[in-house]
XYZ file of N, CA and C in Angstrom:
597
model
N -93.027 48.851 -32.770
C -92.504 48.021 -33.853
C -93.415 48.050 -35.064
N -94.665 48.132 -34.604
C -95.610 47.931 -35.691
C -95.955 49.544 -36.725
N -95.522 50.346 -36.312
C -95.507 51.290 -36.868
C -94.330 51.853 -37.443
N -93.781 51.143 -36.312
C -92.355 52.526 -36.858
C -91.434 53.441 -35.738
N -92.299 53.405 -34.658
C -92.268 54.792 -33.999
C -91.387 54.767 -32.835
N -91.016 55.831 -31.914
C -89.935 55.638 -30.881
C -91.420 55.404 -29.712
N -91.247 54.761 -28.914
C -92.723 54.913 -27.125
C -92.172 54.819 -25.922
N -92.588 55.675 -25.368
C -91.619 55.869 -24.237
C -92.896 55.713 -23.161
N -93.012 55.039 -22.292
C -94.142 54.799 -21.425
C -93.331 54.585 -19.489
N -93.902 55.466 -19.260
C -93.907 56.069 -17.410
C -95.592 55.906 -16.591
N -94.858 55.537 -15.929
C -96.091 54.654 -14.740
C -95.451 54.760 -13.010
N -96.385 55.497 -12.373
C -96.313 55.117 -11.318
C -95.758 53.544 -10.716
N -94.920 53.236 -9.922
C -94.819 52.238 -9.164
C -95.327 51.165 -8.405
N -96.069 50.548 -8.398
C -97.313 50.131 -7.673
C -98.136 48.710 -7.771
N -96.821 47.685 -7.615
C -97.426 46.054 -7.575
C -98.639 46.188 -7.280
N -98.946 46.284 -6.044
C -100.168 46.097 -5.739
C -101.644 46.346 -6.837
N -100.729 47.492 -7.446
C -102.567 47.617 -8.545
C -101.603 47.663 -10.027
N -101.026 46.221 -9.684
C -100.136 45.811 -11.033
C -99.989 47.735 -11.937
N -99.733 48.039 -11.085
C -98.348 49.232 -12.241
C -96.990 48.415 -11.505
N -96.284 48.001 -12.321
C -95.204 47.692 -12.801
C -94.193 47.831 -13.479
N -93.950 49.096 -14.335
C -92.646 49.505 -14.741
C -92.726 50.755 -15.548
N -91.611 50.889 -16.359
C -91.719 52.273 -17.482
C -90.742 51.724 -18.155
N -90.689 52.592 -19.641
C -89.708 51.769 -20.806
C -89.601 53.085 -21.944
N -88.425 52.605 -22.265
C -87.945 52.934 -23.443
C -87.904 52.085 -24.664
N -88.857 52.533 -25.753
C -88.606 51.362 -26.705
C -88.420 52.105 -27.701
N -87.701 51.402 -28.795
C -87.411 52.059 -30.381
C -88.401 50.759 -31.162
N -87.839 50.990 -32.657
C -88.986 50.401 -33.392
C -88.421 49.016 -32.993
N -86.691 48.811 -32.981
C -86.644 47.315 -33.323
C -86.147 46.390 -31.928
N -86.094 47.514 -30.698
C -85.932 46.193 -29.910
C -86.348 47.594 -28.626
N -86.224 47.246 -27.343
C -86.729 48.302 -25.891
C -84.686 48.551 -25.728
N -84.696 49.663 -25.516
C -83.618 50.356 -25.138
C -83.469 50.710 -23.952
N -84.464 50.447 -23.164
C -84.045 50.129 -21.889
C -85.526 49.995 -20.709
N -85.437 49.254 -19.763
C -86.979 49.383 -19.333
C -87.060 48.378 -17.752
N -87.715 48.825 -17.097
C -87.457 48.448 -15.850
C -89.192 47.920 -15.239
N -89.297 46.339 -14.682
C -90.389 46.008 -14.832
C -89.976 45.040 -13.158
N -90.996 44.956 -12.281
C -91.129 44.684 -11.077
C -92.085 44.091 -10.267
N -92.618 43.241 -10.089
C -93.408 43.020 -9.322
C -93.404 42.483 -8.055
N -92.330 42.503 -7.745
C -92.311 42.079 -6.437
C -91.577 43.121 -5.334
N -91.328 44.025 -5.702
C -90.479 45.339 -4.702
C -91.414 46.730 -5.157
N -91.179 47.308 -3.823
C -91.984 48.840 -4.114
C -91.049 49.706 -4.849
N -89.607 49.243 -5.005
C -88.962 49.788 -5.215
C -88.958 50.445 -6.887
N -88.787 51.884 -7.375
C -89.129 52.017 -8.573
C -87.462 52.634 -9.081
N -87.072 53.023 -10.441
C -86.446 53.064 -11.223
C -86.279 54.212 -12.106
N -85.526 55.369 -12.013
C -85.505 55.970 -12.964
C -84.794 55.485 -14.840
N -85.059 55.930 -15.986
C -84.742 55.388 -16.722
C -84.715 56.380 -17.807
N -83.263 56.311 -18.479
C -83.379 58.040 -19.400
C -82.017 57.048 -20.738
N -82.514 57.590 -21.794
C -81.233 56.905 -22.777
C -82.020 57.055 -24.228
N -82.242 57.702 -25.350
C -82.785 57.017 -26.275
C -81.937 57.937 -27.488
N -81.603 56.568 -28.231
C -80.445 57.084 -29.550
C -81.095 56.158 -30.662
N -82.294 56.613 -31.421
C -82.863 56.009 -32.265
C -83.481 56.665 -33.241
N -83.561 56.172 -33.890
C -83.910 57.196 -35.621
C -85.392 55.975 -36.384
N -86.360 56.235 -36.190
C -87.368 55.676 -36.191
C -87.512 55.652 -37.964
N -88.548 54.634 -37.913
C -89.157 54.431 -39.838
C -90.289 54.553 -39.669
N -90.727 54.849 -41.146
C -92.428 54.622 -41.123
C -92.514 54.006 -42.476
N -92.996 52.504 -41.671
C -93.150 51.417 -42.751
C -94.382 51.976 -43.777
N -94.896 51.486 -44.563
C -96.288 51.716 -45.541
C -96.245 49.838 -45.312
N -97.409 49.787 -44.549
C -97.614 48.353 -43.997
C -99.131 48.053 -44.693
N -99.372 46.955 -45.487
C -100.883 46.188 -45.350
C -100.699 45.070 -44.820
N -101.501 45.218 -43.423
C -101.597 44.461 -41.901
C -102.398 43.448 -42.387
N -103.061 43.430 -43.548
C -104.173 42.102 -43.847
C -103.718 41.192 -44.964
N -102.813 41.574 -46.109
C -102.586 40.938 -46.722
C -102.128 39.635 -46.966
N -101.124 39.196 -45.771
C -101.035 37.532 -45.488
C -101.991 37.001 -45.114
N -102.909 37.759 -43.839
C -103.688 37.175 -43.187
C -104.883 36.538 -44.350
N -104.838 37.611 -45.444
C -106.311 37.290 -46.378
C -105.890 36.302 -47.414
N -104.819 36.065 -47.160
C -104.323 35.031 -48.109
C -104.519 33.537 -47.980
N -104.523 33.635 -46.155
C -104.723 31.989 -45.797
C -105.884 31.654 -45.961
N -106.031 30.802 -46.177
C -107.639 29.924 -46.490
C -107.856 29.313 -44.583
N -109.146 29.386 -44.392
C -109.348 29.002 -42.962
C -109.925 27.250 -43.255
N -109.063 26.567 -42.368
C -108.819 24.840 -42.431
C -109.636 25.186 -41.023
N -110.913 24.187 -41.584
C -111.722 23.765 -40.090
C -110.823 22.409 -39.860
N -110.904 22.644 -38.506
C -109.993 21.712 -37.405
C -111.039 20.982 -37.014
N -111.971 21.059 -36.793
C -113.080 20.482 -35.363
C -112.596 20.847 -34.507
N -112.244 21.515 -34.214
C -112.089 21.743 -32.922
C -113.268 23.289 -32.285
N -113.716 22.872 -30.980
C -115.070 23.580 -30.986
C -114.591 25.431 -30.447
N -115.262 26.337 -30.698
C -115.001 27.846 -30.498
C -115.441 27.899 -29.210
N -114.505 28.327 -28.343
C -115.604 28.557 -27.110
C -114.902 30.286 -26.655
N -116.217 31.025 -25.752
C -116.036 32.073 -25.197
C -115.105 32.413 -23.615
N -114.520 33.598 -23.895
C -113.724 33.902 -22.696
C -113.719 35.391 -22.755
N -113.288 35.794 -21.277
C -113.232 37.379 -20.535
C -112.085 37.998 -21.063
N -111.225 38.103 -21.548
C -109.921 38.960 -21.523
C -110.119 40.492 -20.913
N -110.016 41.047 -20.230
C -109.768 42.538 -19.820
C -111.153 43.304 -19.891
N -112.481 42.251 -19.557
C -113.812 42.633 -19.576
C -114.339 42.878 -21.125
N -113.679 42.156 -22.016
C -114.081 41.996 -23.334
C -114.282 40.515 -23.624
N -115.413 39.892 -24.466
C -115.735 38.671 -24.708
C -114.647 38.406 -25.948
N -113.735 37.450 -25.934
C -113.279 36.470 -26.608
C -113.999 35.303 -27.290
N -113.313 35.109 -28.885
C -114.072 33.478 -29.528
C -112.949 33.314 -29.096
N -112.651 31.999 -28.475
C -111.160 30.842 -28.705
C -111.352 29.940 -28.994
N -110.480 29.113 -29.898
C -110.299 27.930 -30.314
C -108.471 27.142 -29.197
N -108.851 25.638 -28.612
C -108.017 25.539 -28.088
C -107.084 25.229 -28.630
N -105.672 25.414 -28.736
C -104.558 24.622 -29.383
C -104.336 23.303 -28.809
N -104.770 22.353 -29.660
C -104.521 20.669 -29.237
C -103.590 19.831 -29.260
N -102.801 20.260 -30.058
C -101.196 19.756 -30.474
C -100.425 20.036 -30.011
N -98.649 19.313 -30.769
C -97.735 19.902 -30.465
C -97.275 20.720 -31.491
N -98.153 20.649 -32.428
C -97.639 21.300 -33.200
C -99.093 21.653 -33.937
N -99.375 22.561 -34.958
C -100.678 23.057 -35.828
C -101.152 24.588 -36.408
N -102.126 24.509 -36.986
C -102.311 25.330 -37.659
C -104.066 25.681 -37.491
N -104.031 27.020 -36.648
C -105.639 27.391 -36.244
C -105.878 28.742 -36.638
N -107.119 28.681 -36.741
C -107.518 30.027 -37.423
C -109.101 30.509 -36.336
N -109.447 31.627 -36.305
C -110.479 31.915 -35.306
C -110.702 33.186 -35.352
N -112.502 33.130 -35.726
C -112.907 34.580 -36.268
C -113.806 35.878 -35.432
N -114.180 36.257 -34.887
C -114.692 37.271 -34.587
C -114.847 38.242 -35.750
N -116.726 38.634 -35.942
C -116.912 39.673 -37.090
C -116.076 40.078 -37.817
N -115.487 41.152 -38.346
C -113.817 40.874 -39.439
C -112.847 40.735 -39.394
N -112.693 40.246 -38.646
C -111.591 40.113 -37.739
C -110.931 38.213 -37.580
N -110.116 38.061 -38.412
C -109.589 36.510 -38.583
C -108.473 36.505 -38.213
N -108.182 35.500 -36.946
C -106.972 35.416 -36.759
C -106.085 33.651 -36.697
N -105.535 33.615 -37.456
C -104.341 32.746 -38.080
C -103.085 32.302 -37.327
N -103.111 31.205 -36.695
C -101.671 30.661 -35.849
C -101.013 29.638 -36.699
N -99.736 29.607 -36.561
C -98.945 28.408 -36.623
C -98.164 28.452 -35.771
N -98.125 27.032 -35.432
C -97.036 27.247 -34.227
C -96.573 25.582 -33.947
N -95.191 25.318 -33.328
C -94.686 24.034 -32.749
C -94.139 24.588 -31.759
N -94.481 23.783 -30.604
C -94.354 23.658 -29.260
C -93.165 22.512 -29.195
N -91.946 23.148 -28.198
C -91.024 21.793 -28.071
C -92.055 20.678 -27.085
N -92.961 20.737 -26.527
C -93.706 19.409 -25.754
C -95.007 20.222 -25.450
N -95.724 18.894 -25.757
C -97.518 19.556 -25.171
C -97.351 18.968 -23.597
N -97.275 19.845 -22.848
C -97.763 19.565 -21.159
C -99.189 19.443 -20.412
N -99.326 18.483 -20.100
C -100.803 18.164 -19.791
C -101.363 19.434 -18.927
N -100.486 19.991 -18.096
C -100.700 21.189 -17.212
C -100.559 22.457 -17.464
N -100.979 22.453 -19.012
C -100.831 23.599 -19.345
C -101.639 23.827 -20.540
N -102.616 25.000 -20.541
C -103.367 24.822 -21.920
C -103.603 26.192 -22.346
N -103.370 25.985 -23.668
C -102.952 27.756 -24.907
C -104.405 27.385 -25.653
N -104.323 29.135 -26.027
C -105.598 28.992 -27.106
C -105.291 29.734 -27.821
N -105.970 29.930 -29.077
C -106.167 31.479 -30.084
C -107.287 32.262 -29.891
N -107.192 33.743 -29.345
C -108.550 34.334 -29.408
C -108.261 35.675 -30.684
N -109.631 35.842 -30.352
C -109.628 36.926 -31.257
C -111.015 38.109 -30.782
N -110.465 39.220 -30.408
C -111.519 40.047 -30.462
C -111.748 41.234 -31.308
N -113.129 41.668 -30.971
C -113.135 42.496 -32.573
C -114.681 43.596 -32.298
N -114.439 44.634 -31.132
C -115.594 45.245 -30.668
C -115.006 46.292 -29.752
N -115.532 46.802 -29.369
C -115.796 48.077 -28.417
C -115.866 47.703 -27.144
N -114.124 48.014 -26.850
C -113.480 48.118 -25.196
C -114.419 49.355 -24.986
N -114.664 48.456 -23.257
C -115.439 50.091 -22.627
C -114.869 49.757 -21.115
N -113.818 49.218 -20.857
C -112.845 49.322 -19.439
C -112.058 50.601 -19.606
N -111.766 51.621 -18.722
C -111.236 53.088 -18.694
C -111.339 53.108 -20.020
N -111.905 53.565 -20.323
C -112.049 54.545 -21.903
C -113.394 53.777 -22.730
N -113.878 54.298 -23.688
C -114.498 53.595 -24.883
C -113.630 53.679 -25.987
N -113.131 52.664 -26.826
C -112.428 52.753 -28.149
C -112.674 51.227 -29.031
N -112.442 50.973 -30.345
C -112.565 49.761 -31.215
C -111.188 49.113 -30.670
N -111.342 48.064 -30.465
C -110.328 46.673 -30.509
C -110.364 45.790 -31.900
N -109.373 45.227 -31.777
C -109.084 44.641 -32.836
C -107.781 43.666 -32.547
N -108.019 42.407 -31.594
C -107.190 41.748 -30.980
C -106.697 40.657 -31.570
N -105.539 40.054 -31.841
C -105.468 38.629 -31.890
C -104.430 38.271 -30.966
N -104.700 37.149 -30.465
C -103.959 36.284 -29.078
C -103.927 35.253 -28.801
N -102.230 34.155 -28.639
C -102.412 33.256 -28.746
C -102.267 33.763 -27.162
N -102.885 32.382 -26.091
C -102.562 32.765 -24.330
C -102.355 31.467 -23.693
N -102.109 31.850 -22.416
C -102.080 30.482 -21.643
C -103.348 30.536 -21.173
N -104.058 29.392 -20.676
C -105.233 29.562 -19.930
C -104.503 29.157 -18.395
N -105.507 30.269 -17.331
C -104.648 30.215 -15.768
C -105.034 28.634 -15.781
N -105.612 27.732 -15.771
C -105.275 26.557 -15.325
C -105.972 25.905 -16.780
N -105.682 24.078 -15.964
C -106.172 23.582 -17.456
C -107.687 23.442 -18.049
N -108.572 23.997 -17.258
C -109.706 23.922 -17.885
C -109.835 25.006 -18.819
N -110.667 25.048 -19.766
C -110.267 25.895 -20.921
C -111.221 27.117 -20.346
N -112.346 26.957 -19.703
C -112.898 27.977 -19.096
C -112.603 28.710 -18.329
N -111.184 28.591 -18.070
C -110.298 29.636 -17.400
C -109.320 30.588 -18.326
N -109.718 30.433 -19.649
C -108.564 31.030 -20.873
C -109.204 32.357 -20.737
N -108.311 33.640 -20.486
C -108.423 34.987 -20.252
C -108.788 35.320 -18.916
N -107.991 34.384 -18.169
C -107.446 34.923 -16.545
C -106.494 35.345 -16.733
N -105.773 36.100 -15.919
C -104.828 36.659 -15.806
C -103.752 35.588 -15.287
N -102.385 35.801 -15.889
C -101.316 34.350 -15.896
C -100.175 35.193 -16.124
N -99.217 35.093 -15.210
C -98.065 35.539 -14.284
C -96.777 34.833 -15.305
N -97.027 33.534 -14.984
C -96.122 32.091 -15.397
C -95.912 31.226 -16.259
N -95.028 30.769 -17.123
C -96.051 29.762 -18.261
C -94.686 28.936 -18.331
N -94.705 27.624 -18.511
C -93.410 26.488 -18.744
C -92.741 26.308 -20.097
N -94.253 26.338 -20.681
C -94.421 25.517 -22.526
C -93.559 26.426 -23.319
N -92.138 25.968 -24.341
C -91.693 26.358 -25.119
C -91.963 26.113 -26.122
N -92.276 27.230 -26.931
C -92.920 27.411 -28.345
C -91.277 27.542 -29.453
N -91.194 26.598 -30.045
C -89.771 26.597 -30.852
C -90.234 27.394 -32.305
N -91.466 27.619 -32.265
C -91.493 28.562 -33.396
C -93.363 29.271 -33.359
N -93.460 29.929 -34.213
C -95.435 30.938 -34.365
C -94.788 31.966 -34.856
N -96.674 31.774 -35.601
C -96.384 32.552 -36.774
C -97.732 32.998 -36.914
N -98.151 34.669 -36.552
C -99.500 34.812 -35.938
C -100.097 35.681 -37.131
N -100.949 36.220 -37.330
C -101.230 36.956 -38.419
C -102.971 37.308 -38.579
N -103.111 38.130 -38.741
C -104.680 38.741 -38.692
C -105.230 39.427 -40.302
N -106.666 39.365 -40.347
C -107.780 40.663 -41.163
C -107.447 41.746 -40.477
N -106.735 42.810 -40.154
C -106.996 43.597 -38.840
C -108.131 44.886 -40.364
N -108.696 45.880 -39.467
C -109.090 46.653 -40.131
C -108.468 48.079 -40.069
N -107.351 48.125 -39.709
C -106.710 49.746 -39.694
C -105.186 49.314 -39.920
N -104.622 50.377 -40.096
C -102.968 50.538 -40.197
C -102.173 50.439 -39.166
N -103.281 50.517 -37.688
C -102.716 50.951 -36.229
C -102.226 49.593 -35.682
N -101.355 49.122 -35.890
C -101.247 47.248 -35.179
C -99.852 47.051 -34.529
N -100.226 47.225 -33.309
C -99.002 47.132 -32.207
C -98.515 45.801 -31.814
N -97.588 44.808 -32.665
C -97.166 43.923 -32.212
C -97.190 43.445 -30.739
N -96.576 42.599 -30.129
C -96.377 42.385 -29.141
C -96.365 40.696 -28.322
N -94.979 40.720 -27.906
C -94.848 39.225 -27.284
C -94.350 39.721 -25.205
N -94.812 38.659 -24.878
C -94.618 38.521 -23.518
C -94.417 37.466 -22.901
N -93.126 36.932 -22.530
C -92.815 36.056 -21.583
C -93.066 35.656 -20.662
N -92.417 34.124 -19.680
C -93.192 34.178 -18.205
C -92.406 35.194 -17.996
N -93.345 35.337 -16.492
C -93.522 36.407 -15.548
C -93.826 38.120 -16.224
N -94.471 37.763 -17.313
C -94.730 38.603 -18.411
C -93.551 39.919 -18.954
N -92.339 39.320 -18.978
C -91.016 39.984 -19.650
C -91.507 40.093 -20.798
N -91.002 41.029 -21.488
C -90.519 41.159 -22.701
C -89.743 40.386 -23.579
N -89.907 40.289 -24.855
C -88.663 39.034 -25.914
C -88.341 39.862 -26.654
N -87.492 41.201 -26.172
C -86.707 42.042 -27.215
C -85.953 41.161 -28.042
N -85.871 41.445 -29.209
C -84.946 40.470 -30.683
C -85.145 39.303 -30.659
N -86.211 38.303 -30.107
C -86.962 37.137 -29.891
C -87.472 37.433 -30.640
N -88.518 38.171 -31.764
C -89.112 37.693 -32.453
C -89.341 39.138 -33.610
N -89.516 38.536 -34.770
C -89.817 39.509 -35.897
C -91.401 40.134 -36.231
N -91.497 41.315 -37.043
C -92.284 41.493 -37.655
C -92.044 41.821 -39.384
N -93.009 40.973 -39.835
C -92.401 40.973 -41.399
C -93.591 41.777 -42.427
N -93.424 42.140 -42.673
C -94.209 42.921 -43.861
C -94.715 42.527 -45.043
């Protein structure tokens, strides 16, 4: 979506070491895609009738526009995928957080239809050198659930989530052109035509 481009991604079968599916996606929604975690059972998947764009995107320009509103609210550290996270927690039912890592600023708005005591979101942001299978630059922003409610559990891994978000509105400094959108539902589905990217 964030580019433009058609991605077609194939994966072995294999709950157990979470491989979980393969897909067909175009720029503006997945054209078809098969995702599993609970059967060994796997899926062939063939179909793609799409004629791709290539936006001329500046990925920073909203983001550099917002002015960062200290909240009080305190930054604390987390693991995501063996990379250190800043997060700031989301406290409301509704608000507006911002959270920086070196150049890297990342910008939420968001209203939640109910804050659930049993359930707690944050904003992270990372901004350094993944070295899990591969070495390459990151350049993350993420709003998440934390696996339970202590906040020192934000960047566990989380299957499930209750809290409906009736609207967010996410936005970064990123430093390259390369910026792969991306939303994920419980049981970590996909929100094909759930949500936009605006330019």
């Amino acid at each position: 979506m964030g580019i433009g481009v058609n991605f077609l991604a194939s994966n072995l079968h294999n709950p157990l070491r979470r491989m979980t599916g393969s897909g067909i996606y175009a720029p503006d929604f997945p054209r078809t895609f098969h995702y599993d975690m609970k059967t060994q059972e796997g899926k062939l998947l063939s179909q793609l009738d799409s004629h791709p764009y290539r936006p001329v995107v500046n990925w920073t320009s909203y983001a550099s526009s917002i002015e960062a509103l200290w909240t009080g609210n305190r930054e604390f550290k987390g693991t995501v995928f063996f990379d250190e996270y800043i997060f700031v927690e989301l406290k409301g039912i509704t608000g507006n957080y911002t959270v920086c890592q070196k150049d890297l600023c990342c910008h939420l708005s968001y209203q939640m239809s109910e804050k659930r005591s049993d359930e707690v979101y944050a904003l992270g942001a990372f901004d350094g050198l993944h070295t899990a299978e591969g070495r390459y630059h990151l350049q993350i922003c993420t709003p998440l659930k934390c696996k339970t409610p202590d906040i020192q559990s934000c960047g566990g891994s989380v299957d499930t989530a209750a809290t409906r978000f009736e609207m967010f509105s996410l936005s970064g400094t990123y430093g390259t052109q390369y910026v792969f959108p991306e939303v994920l539902l419980s049981k970590v589905q996909l929100a094909p035509r759930e949500f936009q990217v605006t330019f």
